C-alpha positions as semicolon CSV with decimal commas, in nm:
position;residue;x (nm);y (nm);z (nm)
1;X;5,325;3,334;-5,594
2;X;5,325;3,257;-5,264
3;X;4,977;3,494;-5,195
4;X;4,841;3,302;-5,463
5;X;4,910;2,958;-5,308
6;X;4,742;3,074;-4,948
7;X;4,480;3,246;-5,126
8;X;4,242;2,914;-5,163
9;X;4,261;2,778;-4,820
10;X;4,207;3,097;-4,678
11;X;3,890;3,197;-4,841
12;X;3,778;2,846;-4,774
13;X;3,848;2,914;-4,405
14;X;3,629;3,174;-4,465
15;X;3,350;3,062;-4,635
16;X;3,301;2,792;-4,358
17;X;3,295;3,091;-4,101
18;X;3,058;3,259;-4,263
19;X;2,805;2,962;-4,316
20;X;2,924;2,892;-3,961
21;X;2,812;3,190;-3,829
22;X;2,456;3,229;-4,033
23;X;2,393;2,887;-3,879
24;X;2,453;3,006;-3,550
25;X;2,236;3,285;-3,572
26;X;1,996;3,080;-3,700
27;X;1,975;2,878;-3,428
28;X;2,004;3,133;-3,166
29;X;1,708;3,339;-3,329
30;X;1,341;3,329;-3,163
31;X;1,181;2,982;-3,231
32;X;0,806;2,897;-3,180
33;X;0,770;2,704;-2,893
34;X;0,527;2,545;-2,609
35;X;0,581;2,612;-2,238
36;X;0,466;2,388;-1,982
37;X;0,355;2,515;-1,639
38;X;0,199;2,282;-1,389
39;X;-0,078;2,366;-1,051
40;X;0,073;2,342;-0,788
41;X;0,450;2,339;-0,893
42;X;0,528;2,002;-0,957
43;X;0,787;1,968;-0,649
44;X;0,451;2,002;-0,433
45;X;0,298;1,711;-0,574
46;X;0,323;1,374;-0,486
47;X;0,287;1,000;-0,689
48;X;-0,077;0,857;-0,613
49;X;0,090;0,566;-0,477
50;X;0,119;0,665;-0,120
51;X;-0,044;1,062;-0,095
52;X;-0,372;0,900;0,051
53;X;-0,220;0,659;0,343
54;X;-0,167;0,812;0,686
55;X;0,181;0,687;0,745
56;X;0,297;0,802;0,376
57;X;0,078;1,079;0,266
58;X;-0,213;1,357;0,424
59;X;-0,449;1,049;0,461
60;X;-0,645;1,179;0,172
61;X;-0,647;1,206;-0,232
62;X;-0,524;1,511;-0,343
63;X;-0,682;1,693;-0,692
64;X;-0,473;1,622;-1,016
65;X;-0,241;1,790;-1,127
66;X;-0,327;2,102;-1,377
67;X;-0,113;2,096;-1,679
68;X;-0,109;2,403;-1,914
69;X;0,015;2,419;-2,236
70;X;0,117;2,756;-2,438
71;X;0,222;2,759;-2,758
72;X;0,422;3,111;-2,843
73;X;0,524;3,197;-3,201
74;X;0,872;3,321;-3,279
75;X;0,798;3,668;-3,142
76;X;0,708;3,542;-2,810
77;X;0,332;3,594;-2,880
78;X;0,083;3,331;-2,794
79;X;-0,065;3,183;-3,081
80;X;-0,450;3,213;-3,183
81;X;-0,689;2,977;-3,331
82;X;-0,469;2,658;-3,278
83;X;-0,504;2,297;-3,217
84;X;-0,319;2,133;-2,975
85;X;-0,189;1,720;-2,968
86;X;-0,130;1,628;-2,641
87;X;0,056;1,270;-2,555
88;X;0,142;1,213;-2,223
89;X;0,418;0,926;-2,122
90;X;0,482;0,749;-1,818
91;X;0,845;0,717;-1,654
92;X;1,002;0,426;-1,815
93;X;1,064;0,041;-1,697
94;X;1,344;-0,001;-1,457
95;X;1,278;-0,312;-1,317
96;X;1,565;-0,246;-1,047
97;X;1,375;0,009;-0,905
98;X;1,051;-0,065;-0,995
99;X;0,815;0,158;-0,874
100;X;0,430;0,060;-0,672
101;X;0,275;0,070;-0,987
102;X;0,519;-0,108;-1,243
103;X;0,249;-0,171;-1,480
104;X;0,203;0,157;-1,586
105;X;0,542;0,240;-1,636
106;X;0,631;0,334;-2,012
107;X;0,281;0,337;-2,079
108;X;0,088;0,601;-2,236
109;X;-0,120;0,726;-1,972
110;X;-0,289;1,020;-2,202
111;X;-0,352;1,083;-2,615
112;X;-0,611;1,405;-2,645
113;X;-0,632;1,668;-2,915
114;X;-0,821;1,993;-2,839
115;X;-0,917;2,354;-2,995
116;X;-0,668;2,594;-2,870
117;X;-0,859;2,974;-2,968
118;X;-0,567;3,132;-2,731
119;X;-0,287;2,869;-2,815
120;X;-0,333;2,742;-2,459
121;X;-0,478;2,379;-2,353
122;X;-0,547;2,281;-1,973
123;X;-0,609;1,921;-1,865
124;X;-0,588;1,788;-1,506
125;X;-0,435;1,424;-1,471
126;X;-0,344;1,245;-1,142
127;X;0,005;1,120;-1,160
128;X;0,026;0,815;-1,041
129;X;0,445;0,713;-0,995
130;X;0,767;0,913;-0,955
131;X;0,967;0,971;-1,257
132;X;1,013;1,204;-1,537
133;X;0,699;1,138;-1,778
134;X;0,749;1,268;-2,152
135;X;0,492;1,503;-2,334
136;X;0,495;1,493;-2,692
137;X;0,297;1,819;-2,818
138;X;0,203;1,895;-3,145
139;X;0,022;2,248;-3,247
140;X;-0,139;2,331;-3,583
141;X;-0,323;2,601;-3,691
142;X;-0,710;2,566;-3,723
143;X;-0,694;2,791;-4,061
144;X;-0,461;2,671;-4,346
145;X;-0,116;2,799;-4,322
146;X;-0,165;3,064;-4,046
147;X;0,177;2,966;-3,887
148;X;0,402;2,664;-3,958
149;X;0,310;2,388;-3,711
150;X;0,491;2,305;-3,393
151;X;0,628;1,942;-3,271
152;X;0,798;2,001;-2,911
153;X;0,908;1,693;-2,643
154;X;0,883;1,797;-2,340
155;X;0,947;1,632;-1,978
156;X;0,782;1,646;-1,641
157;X;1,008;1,521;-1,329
158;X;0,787;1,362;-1,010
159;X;0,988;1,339;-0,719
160;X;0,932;1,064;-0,485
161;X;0,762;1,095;-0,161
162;X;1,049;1,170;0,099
163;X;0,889;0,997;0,359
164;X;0,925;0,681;0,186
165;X;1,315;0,724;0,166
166;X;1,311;0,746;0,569
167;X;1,114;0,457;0,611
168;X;1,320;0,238;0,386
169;X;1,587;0,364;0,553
170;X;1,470;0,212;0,884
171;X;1,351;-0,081;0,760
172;X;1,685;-0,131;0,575
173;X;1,874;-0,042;0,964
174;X;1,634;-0,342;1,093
175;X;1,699;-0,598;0,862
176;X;2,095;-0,495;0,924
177;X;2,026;-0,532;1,247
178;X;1,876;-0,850;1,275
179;X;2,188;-0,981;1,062
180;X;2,423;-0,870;1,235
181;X;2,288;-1,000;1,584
182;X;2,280;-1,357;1,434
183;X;2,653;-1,312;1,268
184;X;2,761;-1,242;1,625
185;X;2,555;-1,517;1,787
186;X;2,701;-1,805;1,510
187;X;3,079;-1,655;1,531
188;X;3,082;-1,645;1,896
189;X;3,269;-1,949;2,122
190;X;2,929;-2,225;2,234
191;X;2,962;-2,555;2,332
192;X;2,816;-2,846;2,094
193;X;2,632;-3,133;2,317
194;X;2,707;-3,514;2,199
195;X;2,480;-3,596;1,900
196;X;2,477;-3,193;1,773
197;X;2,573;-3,059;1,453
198;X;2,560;-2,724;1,580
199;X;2,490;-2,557;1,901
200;X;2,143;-2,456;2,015
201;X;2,177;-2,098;1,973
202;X;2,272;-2,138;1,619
203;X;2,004;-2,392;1,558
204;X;1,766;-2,163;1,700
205;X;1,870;-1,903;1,504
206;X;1,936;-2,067;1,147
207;X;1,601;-2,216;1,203
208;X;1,413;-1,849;1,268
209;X;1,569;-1,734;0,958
210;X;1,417;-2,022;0,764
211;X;1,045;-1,964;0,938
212;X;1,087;-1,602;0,861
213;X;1,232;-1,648;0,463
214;X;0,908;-1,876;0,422
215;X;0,681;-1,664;0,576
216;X;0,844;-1,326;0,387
217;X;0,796;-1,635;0,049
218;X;0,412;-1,697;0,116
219;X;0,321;-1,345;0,211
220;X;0,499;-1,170;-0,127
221;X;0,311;-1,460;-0,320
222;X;-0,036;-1,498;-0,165
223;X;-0,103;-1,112;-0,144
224;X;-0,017;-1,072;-0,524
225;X;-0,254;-1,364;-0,626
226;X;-0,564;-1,224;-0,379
227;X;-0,451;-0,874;-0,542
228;X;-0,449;-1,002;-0,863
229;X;-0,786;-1,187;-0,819
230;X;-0,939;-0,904;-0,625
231;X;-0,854;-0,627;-0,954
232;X;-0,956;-0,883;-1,187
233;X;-1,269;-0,917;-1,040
234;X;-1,454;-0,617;-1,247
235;X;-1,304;-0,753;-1,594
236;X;-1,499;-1,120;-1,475
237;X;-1,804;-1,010;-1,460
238;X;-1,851;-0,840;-1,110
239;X;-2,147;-0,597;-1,142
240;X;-2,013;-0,220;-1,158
241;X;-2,277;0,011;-1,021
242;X;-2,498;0,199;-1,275
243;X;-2,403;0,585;-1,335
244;X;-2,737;0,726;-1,317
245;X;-2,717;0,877;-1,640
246;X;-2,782;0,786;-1,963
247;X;-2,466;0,718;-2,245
248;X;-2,678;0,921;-2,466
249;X;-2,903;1,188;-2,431
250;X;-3,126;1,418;-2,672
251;X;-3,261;1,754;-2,484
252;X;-3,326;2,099;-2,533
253;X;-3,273;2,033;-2,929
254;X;-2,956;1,849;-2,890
255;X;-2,804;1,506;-2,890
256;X;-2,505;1,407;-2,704
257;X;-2,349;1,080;-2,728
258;X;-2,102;0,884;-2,508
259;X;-1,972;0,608;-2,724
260;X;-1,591;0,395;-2,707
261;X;-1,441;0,102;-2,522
262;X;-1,699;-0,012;-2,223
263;X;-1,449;-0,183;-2,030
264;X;-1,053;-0,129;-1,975
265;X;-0,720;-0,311;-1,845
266;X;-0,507;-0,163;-1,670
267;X;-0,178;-0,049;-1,844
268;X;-0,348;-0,011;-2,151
269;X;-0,521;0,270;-2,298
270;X;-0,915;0,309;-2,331
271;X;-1,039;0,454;-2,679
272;X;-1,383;0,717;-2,564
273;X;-1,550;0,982;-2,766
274;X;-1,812;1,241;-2,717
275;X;-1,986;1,375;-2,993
276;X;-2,283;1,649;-2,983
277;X;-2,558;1,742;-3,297
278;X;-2,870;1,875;-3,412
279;X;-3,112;1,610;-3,402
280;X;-3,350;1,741;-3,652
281;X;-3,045;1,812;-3,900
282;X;-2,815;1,575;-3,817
283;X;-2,526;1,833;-3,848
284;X;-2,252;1,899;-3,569
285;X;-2,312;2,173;-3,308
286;X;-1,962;2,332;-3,266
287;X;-2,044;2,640;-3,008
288;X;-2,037;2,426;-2,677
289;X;-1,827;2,367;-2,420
290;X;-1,766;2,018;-2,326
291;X;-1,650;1,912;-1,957
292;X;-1,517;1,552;-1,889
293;X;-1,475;1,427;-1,540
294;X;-1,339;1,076;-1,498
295;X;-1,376;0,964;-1,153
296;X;-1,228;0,623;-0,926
297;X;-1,551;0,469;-0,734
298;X;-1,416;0,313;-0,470
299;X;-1,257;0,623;-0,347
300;X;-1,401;0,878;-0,519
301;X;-1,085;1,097;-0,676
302;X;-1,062;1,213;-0,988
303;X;-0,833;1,072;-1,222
304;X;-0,881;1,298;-1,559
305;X;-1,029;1,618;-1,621
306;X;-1,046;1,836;-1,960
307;X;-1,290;2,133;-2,022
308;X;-1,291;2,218;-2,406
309;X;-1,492;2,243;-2,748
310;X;-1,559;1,989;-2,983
311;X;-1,348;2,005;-3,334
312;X;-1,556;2,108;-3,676
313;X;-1,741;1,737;-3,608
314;X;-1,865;1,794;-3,305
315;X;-1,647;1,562;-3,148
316;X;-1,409;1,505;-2,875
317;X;-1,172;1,200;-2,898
318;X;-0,943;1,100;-2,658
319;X;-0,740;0,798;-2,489
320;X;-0,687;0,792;-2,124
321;X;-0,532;0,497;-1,949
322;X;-0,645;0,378;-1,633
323;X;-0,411;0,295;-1,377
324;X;-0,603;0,168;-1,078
325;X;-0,820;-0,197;-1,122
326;X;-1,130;-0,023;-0,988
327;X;-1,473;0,102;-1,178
328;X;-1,447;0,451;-1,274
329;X;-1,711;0,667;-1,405
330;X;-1,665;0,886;-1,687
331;X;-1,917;1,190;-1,693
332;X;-1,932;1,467;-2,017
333;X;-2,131;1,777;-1,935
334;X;-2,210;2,028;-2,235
335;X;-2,298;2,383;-2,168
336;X;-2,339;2,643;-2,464
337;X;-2,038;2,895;-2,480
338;X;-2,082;3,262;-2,350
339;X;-2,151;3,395;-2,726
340;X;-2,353;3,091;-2,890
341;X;-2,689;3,169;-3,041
342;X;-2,887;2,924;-2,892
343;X;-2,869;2,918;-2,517
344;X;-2,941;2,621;-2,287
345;X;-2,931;2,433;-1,938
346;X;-2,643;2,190;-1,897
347;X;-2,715;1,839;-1,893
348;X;-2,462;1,517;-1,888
349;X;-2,402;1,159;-2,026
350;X;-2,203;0,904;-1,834
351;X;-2,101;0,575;-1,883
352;X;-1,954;0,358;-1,555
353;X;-1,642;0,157;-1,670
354;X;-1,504;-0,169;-1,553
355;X;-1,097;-0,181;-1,522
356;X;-0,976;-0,494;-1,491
357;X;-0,577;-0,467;-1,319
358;X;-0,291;-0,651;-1,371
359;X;-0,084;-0,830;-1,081
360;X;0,303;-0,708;-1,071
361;X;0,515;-0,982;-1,231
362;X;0,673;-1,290;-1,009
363;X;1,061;-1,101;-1,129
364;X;0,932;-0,745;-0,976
365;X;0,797;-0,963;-0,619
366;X;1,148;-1,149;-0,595
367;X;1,405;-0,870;-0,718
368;X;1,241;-0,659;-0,389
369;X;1,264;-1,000;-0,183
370;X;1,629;-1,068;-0,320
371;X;1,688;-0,676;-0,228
372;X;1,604;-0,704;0,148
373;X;1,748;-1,133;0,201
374;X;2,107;-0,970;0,066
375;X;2,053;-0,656;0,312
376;X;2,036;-0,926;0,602
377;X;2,274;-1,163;0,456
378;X;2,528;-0,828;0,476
379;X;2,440;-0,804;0,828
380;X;2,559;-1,154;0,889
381;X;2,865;-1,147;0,714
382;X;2,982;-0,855;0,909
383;X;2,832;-0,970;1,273
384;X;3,054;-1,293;1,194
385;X;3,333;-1,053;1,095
386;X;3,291;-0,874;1,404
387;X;3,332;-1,180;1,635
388;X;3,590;-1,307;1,437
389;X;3,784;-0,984;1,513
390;X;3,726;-0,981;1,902
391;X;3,771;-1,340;1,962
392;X;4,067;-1,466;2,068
393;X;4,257;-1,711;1,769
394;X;4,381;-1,952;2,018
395;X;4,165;-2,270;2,070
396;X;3,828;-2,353;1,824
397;X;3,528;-2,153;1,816
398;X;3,293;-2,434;1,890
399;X;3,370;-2,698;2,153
400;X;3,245;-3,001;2,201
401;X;3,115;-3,104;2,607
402;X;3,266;-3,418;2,688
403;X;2,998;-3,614;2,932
């Protein structure tokens, strides 16, 4: 009787174990998957934000960054004949912390799909803040049912430039040090003159402090409106110089098209396409390679790069966000593959776009001004501290001169 009574709970306990441990395996068993490998490593690189200045950076724009994707199957095989999704994410808002560019932040800076024939797709993108940025990758076969497809998140960390850390560092000792001084000139024993409210030192001082808080006021304010009116300049109207090549181009027995948005903002994604065909036919021409280059013209580095085919179209599509308020040119060169029938000399389309930027809002400007008044307010407090400490209790701090 009493076997009988045990017998239920423990095959129970048993059956769970069992579907325990299948689901275990299960989960422990070879998955498809996409790895992510980046040129250079991505501890070598550095945000666009400072890499070009001479104080911060080499005093030059590096190359983008080279992102490759692979897609493996659950054998650890790369996959063939796939198509590849690629989203790329910004680091998100932290308005605390903002970074040089808070515009762009949890913004999508990239949306392309291309042919993968060896499961693996290559783009080069300039990063332009520190942060972990998300990927969202997608892969699906370009024959029906060939594997099942593949939806992987994966995350790309940009470490800040160092050097900015040691310079906010000494600006940070500065502004301490400028506090403190001024704590231990108010806290210290000086004679008030008939008529005063305060003696001259501390005048002097109280009334630097106000000069300076002005100035640091007007300087925050008036270089964010000129910034704002200088990037907005392009989006107004301001002649962008002409690519020297046509949007759309028929030669050698093809036709090649440039088409999308003709102007941008910054912070928001531009919409372009590139499409190639037979202009006798009309029908796509699939066995090309297509090579897009999209370039900054005031200091000529490249923002995007992606070398692929076009899809069964004859189409590229992709969205590419562009983060600096200057003209950029966007140039598409098609070359025939290595095994096409029909062989040909390259030739490009390009169309010169207009980006229109976007000042950093008035709570970014003061939460850094708030940041570095309560750094020198600190130093105050304890420079009055200080004095407090080493001078003597007996008698008042501040005497008044009798004439």
């Amino acid at each position: 009787m009493t076997l009988f009574k045990w017998s239920k709970p423990i095959g129970a306990i048993c059956a769970i174990a069992i579907i325990l441990y299948g689901w275990i395996g299960l989960a422990q068993s070879p998955q498809p998957s996409v790895r992510l490998t980046t040129n250079p490593p991505i501890n070598q690189v550095r945000p666009l934000e400072a890499e070009a200045t001479t104080v911060l950076g080499s005093g030059h724009y590096n190359p983008p960054v080279q992102l490759m994707l692979q897609a493996f199957d659950a054998q650890g095989q790369s996959l063939k004949d796939a198509k590849i999704h690629l989203q790329l994410f910004t680091p998100p808002k932290n308005p605390w912390f903002t970074t040089d560019f808070p515009i762009v932040e949890g913004t999508k800076l990239l949306d392309i799909e291309g042919n993968a024939p060896t499961g693996q797709l290559q783009v080069q993108q300039t990063l332009p803040i520190r942060g972990t940025y998300q990927l969202l990758v997608a892969v699906t076969p370009l024959v029906a049912n060939a594997f099942e497809p593949i939806k992987q998140t994966l995350t790309l960390t940009l470490p800040e430039n160092p050097l900015k850390f040691r310079y906010f560092g000494i600006l940070v000792v500065i502004l301490l040090a400028v506090g403190l001084l001024g704590g231990w000139v108010i806290g210290g024993r000086q004679a008030i003159q008939p008529g005063e409210i305060a003696p001259q030192q501390v005048r002097l001082l109280l009334s630097g402090l106000i000069v300076v808080a002005i100035a640091a006021l007007l300087w925050v304010n008036i270089s964010a409106e000129l910034a704002e009116s200088h990037m907005s300049m392009p989006g107004m109207g301001e002649e962008v110089p002409s690519s020297g090549k046509p949007a759309k181009l028929q030669s050698q027995g093809l036709y090649m098209q440039l088409s999308g948005d003709k102007s941008a903002t910054v912070g928001q994604p531009a919409k372009l396409q590139v499409s190639v065909s037979d202009p006798k036919t009309s029908q796509p021409v699939t066995d090309v390679v297509l090579k897009v280059t999209t370039t900054q013209l005031e200091n000529n580095w490249v923002a995007f790069a992606y070398e692929g085919t076009p899809d069964s179209n004859g189409k590229l599509a992709w969205e590419q966000e562009f983060f600096d308020g200057a003209p950029h040119s966007v140039v598409v060169e098609v070359a025939p593959q290595a095994k096409a029938k029909e062989q040909f000399q390259p030739f490009q389309v390009a169309e010169n776009i207009p980006v229109e930027g976007v000042a950093p809002p008035m709570a970014v400007r003061l939460i850094s001004l708030t940041y570095f008044t309560g750094i020198v307010v600190i130093g105050l407090l304890l420079g009055l501290w200080l004095r407090h400490r080493q001078t003597p209790r007996t008698g008042l701090t501040w005497k008044r001169s009798v004439s």
